[in-house]
XYZ file of C-alpha atoms in Angstrom:
594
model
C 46.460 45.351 46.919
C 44.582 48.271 47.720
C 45.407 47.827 51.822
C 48.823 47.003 51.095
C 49.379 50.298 48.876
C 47.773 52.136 51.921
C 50.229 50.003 54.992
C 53.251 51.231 52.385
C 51.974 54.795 52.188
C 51.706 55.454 56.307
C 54.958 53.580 56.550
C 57.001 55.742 54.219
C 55.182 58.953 56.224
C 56.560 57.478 59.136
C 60.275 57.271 58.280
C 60.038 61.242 57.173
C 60.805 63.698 59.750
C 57.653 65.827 60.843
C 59.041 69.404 60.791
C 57.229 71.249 63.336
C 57.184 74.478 62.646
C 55.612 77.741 65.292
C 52.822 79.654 64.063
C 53.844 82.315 61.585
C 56.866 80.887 60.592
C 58.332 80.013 56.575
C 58.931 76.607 55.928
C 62.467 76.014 55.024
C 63.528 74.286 51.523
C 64.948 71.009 51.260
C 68.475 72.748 50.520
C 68.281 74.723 53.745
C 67.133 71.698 55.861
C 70.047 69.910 54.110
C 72.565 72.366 56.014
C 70.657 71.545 59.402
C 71.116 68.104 59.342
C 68.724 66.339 61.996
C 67.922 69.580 63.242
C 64.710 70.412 61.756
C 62.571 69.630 65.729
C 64.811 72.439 66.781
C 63.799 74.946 64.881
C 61.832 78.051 66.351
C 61.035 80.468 63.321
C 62.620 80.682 59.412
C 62.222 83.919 57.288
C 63.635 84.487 53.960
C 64.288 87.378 51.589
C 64.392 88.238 47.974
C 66.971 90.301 47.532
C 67.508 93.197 44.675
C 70.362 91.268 42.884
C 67.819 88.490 43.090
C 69.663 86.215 45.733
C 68.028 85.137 48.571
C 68.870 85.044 52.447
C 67.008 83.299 55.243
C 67.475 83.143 58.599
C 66.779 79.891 60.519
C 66.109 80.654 64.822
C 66.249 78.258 67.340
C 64.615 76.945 70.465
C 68.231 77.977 72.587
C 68.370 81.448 70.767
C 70.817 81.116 67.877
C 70.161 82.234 64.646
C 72.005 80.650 61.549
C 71.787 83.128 58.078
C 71.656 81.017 54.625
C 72.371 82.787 51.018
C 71.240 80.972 48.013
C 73.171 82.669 44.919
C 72.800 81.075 41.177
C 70.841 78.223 42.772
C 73.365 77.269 45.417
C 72.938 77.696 49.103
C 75.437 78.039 52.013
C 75.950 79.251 55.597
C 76.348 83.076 55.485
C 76.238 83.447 59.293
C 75.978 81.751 62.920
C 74.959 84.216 65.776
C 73.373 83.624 69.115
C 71.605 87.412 69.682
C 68.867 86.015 72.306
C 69.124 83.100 74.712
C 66.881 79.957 74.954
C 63.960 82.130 77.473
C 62.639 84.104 74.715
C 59.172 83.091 73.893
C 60.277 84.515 70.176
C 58.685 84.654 67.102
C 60.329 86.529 63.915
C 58.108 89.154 62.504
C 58.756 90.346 58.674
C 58.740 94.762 58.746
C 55.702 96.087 57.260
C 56.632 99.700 55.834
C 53.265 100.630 56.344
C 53.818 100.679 60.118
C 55.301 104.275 61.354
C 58.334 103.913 63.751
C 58.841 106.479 67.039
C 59.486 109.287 65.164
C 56.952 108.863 62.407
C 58.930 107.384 60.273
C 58.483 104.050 57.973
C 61.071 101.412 56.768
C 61.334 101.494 53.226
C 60.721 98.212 52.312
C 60.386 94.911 54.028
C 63.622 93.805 53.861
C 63.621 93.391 57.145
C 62.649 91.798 60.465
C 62.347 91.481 64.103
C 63.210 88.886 66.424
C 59.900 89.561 69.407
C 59.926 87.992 72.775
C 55.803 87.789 73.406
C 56.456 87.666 76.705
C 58.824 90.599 77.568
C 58.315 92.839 74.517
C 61.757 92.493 73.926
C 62.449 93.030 70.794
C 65.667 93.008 67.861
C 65.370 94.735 64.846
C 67.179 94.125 61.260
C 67.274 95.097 57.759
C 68.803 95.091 54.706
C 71.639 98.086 54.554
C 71.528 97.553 50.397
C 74.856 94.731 51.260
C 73.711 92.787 54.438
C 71.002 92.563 57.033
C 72.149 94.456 60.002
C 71.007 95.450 63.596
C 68.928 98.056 63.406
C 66.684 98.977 66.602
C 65.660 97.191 69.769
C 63.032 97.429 72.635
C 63.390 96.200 76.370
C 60.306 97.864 77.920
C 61.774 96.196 82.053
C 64.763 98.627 81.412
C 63.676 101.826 79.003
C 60.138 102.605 78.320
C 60.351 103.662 74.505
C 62.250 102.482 71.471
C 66.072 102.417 70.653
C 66.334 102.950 66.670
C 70.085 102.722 65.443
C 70.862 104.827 62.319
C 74.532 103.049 61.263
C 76.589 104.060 64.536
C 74.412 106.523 65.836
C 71.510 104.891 68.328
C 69.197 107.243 68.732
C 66.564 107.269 72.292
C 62.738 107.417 71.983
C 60.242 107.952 75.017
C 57.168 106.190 74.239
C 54.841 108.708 72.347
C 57.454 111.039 71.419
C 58.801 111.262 67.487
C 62.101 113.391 68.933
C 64.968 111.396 70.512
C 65.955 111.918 74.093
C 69.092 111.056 73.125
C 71.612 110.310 70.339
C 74.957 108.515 70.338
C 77.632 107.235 68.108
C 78.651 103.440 69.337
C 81.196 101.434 68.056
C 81.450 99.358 64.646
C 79.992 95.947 66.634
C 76.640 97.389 66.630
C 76.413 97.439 62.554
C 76.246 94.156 62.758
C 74.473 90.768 62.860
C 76.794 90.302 65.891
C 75.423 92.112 69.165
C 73.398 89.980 71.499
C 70.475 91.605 72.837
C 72.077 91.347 76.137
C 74.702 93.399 75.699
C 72.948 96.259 74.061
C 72.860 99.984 75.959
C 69.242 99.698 76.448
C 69.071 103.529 78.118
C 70.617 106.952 77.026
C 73.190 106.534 80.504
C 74.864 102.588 79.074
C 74.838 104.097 75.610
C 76.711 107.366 76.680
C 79.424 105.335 78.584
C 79.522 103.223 75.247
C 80.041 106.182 73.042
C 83.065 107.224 75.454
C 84.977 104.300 74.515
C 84.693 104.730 70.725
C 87.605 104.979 69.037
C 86.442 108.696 67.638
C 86.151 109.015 71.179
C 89.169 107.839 72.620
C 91.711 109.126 69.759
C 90.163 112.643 71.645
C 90.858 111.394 75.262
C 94.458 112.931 75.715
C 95.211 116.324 73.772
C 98.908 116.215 72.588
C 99.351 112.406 72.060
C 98.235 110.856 68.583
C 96.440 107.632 69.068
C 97.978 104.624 66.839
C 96.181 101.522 68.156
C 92.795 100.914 68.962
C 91.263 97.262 69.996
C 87.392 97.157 71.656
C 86.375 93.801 73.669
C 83.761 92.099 74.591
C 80.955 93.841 72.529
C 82.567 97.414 73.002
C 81.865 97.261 76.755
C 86.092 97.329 76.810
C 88.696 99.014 74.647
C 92.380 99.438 74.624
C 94.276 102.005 73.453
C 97.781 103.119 72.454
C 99.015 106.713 72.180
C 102.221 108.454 71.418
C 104.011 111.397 71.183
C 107.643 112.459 70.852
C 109.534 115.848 72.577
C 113.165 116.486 72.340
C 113.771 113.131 70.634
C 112.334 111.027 72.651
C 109.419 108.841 72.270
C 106.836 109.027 74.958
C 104.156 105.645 75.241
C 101.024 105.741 76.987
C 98.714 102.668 76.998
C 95.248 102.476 78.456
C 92.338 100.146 79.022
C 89.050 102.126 78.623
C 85.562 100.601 80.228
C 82.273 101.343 79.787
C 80.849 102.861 83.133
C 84.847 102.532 85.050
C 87.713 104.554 85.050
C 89.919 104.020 82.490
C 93.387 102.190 83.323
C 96.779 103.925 81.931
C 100.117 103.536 81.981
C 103.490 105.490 80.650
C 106.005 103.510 79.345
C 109.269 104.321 79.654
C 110.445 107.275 77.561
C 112.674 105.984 74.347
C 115.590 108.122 72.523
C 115.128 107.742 68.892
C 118.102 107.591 66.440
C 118.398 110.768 64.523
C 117.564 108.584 61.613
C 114.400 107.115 62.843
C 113.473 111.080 63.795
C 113.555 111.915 60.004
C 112.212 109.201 58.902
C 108.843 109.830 61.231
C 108.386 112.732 59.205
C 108.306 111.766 55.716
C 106.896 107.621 56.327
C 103.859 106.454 58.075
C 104.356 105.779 62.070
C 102.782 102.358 61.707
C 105.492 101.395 59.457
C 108.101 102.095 61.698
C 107.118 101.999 65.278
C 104.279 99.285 66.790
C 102.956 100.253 70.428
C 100.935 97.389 70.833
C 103.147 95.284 72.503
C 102.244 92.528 71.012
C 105.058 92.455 68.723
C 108.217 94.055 68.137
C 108.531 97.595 68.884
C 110.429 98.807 65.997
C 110.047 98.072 62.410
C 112.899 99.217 60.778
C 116.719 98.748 61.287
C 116.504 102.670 62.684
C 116.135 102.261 66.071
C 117.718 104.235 69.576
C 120.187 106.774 69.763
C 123.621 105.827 70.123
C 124.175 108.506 72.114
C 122.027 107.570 75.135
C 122.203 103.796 74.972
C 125.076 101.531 73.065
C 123.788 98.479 71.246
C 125.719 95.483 71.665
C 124.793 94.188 68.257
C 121.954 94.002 65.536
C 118.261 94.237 67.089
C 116.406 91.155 66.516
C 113.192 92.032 68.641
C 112.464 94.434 71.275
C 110.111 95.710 73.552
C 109.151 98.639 75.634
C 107.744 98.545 79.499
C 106.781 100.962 82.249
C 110.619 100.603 83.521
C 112.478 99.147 80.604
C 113.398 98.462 77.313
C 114.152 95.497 75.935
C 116.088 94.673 73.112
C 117.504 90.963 71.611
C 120.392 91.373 70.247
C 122.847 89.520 68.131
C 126.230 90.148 67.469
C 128.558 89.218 64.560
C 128.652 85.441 65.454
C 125.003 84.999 66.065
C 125.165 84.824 69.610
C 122.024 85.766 71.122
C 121.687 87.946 74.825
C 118.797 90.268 76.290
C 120.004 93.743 76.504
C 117.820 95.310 79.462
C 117.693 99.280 79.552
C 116.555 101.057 82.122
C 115.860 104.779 82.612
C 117.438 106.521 85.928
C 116.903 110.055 86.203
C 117.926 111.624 82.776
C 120.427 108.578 82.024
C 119.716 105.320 80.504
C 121.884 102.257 81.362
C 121.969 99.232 80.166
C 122.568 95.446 81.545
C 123.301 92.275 79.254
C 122.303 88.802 80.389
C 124.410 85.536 79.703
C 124.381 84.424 76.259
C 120.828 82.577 75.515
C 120.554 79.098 73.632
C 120.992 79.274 70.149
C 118.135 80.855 68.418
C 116.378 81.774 71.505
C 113.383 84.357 71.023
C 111.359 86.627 72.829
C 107.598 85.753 73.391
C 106.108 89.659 73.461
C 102.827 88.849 72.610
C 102.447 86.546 75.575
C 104.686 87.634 77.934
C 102.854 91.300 79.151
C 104.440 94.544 80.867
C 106.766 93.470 83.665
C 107.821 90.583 82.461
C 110.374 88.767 79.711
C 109.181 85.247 78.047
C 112.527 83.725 76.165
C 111.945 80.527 74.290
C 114.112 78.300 72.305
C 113.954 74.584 71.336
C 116.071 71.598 73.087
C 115.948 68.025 71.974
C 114.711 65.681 74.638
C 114.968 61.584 73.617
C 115.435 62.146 69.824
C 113.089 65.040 69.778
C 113.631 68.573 69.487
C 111.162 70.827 72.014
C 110.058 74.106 72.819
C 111.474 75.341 76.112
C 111.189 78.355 77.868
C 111.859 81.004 81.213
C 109.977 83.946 82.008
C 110.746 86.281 84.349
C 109.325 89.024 86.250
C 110.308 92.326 87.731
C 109.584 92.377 91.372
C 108.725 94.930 93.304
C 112.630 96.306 94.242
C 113.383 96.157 90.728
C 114.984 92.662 90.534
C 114.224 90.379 87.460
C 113.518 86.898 88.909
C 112.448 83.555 87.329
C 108.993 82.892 87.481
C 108.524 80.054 85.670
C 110.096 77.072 83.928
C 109.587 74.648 81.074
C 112.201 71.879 80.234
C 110.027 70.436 77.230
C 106.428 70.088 77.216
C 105.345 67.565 80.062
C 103.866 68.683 82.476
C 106.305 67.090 85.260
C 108.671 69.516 83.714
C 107.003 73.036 84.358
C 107.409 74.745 87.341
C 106.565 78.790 88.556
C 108.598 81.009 91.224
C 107.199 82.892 93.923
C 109.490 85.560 95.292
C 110.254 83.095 97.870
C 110.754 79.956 95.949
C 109.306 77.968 93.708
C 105.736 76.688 93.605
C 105.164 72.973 93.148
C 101.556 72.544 93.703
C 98.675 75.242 93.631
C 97.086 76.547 96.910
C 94.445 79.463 96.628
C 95.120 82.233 98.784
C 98.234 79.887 100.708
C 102.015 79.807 100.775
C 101.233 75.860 101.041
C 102.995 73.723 97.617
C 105.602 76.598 97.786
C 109.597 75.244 98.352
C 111.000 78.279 100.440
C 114.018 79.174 99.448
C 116.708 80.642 96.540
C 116.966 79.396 92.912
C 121.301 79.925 92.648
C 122.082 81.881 89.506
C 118.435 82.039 88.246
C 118.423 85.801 88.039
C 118.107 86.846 84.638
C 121.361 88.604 83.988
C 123.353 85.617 86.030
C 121.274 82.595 84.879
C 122.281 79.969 82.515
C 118.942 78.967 80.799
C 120.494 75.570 79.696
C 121.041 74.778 82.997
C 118.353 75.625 85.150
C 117.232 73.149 87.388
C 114.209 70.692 86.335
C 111.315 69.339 89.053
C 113.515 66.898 90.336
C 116.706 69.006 90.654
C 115.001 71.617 92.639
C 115.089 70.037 96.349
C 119.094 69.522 95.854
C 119.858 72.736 94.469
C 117.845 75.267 96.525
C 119.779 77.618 99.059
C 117.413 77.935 101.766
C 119.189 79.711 103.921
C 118.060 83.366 104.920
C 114.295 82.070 104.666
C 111.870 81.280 107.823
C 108.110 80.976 108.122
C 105.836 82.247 110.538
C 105.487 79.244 112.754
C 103.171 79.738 115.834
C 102.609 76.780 118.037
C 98.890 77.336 117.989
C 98.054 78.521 114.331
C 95.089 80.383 115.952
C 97.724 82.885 117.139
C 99.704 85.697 115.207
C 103.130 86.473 115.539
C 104.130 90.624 115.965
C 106.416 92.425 113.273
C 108.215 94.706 115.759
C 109.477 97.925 115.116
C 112.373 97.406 117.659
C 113.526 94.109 119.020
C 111.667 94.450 122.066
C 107.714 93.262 123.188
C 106.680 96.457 123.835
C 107.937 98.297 120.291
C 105.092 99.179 118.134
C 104.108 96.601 116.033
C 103.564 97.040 111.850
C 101.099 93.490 111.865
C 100.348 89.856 113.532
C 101.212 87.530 111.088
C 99.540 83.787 110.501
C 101.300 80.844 110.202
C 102.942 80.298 106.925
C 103.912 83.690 105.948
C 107.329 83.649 104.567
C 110.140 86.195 105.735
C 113.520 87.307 105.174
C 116.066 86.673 107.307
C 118.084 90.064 107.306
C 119.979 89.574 111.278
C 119.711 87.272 114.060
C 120.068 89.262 117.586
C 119.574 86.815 120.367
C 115.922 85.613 120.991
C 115.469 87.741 117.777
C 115.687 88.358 114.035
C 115.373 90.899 111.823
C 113.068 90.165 109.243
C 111.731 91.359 105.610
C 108.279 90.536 104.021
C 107.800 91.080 100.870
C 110.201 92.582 98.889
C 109.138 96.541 98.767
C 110.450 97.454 101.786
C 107.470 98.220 103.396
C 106.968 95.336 106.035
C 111.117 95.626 107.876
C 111.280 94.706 111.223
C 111.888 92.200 114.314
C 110.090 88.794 114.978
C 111.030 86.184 117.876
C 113.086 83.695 116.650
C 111.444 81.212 118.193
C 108.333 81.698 116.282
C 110.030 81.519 112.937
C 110.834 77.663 111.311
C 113.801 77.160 109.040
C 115.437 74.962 106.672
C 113.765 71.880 105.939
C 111.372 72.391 108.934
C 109.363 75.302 107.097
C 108.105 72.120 104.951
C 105.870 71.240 108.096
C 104.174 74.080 108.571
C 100.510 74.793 107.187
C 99.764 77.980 106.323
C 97.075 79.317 108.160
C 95.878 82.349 105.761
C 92.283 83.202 106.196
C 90.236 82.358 102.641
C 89.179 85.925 102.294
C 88.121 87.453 98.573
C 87.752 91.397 97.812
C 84.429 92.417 97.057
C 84.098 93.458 93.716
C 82.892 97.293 94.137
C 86.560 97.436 95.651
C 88.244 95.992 92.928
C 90.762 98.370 91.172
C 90.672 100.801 94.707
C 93.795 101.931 95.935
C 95.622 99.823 98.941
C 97.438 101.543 101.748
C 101.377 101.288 101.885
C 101.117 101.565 105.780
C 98.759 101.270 109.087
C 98.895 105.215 108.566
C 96.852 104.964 105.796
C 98.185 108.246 104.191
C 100.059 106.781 101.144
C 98.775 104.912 98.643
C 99.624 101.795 96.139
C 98.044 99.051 93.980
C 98.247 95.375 93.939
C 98.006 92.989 90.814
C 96.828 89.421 90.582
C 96.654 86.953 93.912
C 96.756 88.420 96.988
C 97.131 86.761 100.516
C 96.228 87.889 103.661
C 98.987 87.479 105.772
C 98.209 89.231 108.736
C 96.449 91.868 110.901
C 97.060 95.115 112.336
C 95.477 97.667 114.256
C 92.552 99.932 112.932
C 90.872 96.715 111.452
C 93.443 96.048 108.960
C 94.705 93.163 107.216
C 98.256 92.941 105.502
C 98.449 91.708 102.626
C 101.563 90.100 100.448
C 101.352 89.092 96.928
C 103.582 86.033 95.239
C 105.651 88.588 93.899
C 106.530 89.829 96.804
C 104.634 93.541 97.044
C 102.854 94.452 100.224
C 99.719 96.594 101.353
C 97.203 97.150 103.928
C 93.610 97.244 103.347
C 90.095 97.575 105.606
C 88.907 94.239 106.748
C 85.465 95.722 105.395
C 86.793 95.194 101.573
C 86.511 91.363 102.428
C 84.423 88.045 102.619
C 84.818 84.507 102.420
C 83.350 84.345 99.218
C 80.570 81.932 97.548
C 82.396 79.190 97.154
């Protein structure tokens, strides 16, 4: 009986999980393991803490850096946090403060509510401790990239050489840094990273530009980013500035078209609170209250239902008395405002702000497709001459039924860098202010009702070569680029063995091309586009582009660019979807990693 008690006793050890726990470390409670179902091999260090109001918290770190915090309160535990503030090549150990140990500047903690996560490898070190309502960062060490010790006082991070008790350096961060949140990784681990951090506070920004009042404020990606909002108003009208703020860049900004507030919205700004009546954002409606532009300057055609303000317009959806539903575009030209309606809209179609962005107009509404009703929608984009034009389609939600516009036609299939999977050619009626969202074409539609007349592609027999933009429809006029295979033009005039041509739709690239270089109708189909796969380096992302082979003037390109073609000076040309042009130095460019 005896060796059958004893066979019982090692089998019933081996059905309970070992917990294996590193040198130093607490041993969780049942209740805690409980919450870490099957997870107790993974576990790298546990500390716990009595706290004054007698609760407890622990914190559980594991072998890939992520550190789960448990509360037990009246005899209950739960999950009270899950943050990942060191990655899995920490050799780390969590060390419990001793307030017998003096700090940099001679200091001690005043109790040992409070601990460090230590890489014994690095010295890298994060610091916590018990603010009196939760354990927060407090401090951290990285001797590879600051010899001394960072020691954060709330918002303030203060800068200690090794050996010396006064900081180098103090500086106010932003509100993720009082946190459990920050990963060590994106920490300002010298006085120069936590300067540029300090200059996108929003204490800091709300100071940037004397004379507006800041009313929204937004930080990203552990304050490294932060975007702003600003107003001010002069002679009754509303002036919007929005900018992007980054730690160690430039800050982005951009003026919105001025507004003329309603004499009743004016005296109501003085007596209610802005937020209440005006959002800048632009992530939602623009005005709040029924108060909205003067009548004056621009005529209403009905009640506001949403609205939204651009760089070069204001928009506002509009009803009238029997609910039918238009966009009412407004635009600002000189000291005048006027104002351009499109078609009515589908019955209780909507604007998508939120997702939609400056420059462009996302209207949704709901059609039923076999029984079912679903969401639909168009967006549209202001191109470069001013133009709204579709961009993209959805007829319902398969995906057979979406489709997106280029400026010169709409794009079936996806090419990087390539006019390839593009249709060349004209949407009829898909303008914005013409366009009958009901019937816009679907997928299938498209091949029957494109105009493709006025379009051509470059089309040299060998794609090695390039095909001159003339100046003059001669061979020996200067010439404004040599442009690959593929590149889409404009057909403005034919003039025997030539045609005038446009690329792009900024006016920038106008000249003559040999027509019998250029492919048209249905034969542009057959011709691969021969773009070189070439990628901006990233110190020139952001740098101004160069509106001609001059390079005097300059401009800025968003999103995908192409490179088109070539021109003297060791240029290339370069045409976005949208249809805006530039010229940059070959020397901006590689082929990338991929």
């Amino acid at each position: 009986m005896k060796r059958l008690a004893a066979i019982l006793a090692v089998l019933l050890l081996l059905c309970v999980p070992v917990l294996s726990v590193a040198s130093g470390t607490e041993t969780p409670p049942p209740e805690v393991l409980a919450l870490k179902p099957g997870q107790a091999h993974d576990l790298r260090g546990y500390i716990s803490f009595t706290l004054p109001d007698g609760a407890v918290e622990s914190f559980w770190l594991d072998y890939g850096g992520f550190m789960d915090g448990f509360r037990c309160e009246n005899g209950e535990w739960s999950v009270q946090s899950q943050v990942s503030p060191v990655d899995g090549t920490w050799d780390a150990q969590l060390v419990r403060h001793d307030p017998t140990v003096l700090h940099a500047n001679g200091s001690q903690y005043q109790d040992a509510l409070g601990f460090d996560i230590l890489c014994r490898k690095t010295g890298n070190r994060l610091s916590y401790h018990y603010n009196g309502k939760a354990f927060v960062l407090c401090g951290w060490e990285n001797p590879s990239a600051y010899a001394g010790t960072v020691m954060l006082n709330g918002l303030t991070a203060n800068y200690y050489p090794t050996g010396a008790n006064q900081p180098e350096g103090s500086y106010r961060l932003g509100v993720f840094t009082d946190t459990l949140l920050m990963s060590f990784e994106d920490l300002p681990f010298t006085p120069a990273e936590a300067a540029s951090m300090a200059a996108i506070t929003e204490a800091a920004v709300a100071e940037a530009y004397p004379g507006y009042t800041l009313h929204w404020y937004e930080s990203f990606n552990a304050n490294a980013e932060a975007y702003a909002c600003y107003s001010r108003i002069e002679n009754g009208l509303l002036y919007v500035k929005r900018v992007s703020f980054y730690k160690e860049k430039q800050p982005f900004e951009v003026d919105l078209m001025p507004v003329p507030l309603a004499p009743e919205l004016l005296e109501k700004l003085e007596t209610e609170p802005f937020d209440q009546l005006l959002n800048l954002s632009g992530q939602s409606a623009l005005f709040c209250t029924d108060a909205t532009v003067d009548p004056a300057c621009i005529a209403v055609e009905g009640r506001i239902v949403d609205s939204d303000l651009q760089q070069k317009a204001l928009l506002l959806l509009v009803e009238d008395a029997q609910g039918t539903r238009r966009l009412q575009v407004v635009s600002r030209v000189g000291e005048s405002y006027t104002a351009k309606s499109t078609q009515p809209l589908p019955d209780g179609a909507w604007l998508d702000v939120f997702h939609a962005g400056d420059g462009n107009v996302l209207i949704e509404w709901m059609e039923e497709h076999d029984g079912q009703p679903e969401e639909c929608y168009a967006s549209y984009s202001q191109l470069p001459d001013g133009t709204w034009q579709l961009e993209c389609v959805a007829h319902g939600g398969q995906e057979d039924a979406i489709y997106s516009l280029c400026f010169c036609g709409p794009r079936l299939e996806y090419s990087l860098c390539s006019s390839d999977g593009i249709l060349m050619g004209t949407i009829p009626d898909s303008g914005l202010f013409s366009a009958d969202l009901w019937a816009l074409p679907t997928v299938d539609q498209l091949a029957v009702r494109l105009d493709r007349s006025g379009w051509a592609k470059v089309n040299n027999p060998d794609p090695a070569d390039r095909l001159h933009l003339r100046t003059q429809p001669t061979q020996t006029a200067d010439s404004l680029g040599r442009f690959y295979n593929g590149t889409p033009v404009r057909v403005l005039e034919e003039k025997g063995e030539w045609c005038r041509v446009e690329i792009g739709l900024d006016g920038r690239l106008t000249g003559w091309m040999m027509k019998q270089y250029l492919a048209f109708g249905e034969s542009m189909d057959a011709v691969a586009c021969a773009f070189p796969q070439q990628v901006l380096r990233d110190r020139y992302d952001g740098q101004k582009l160069y509106t001609s082979k001059a390079m005097e003037a300059q401009t800025t390109l968003d999103g995908e660019m192409w490179v088109v073609g070539i021109a003297e000076g060791d240029l290339y040309v370069l045409l976005t979807p949208d249809g805006g042009t530039a010229y940059a130095p070959i020397a901006w460019f590689f082929e990338g990693n991929g």
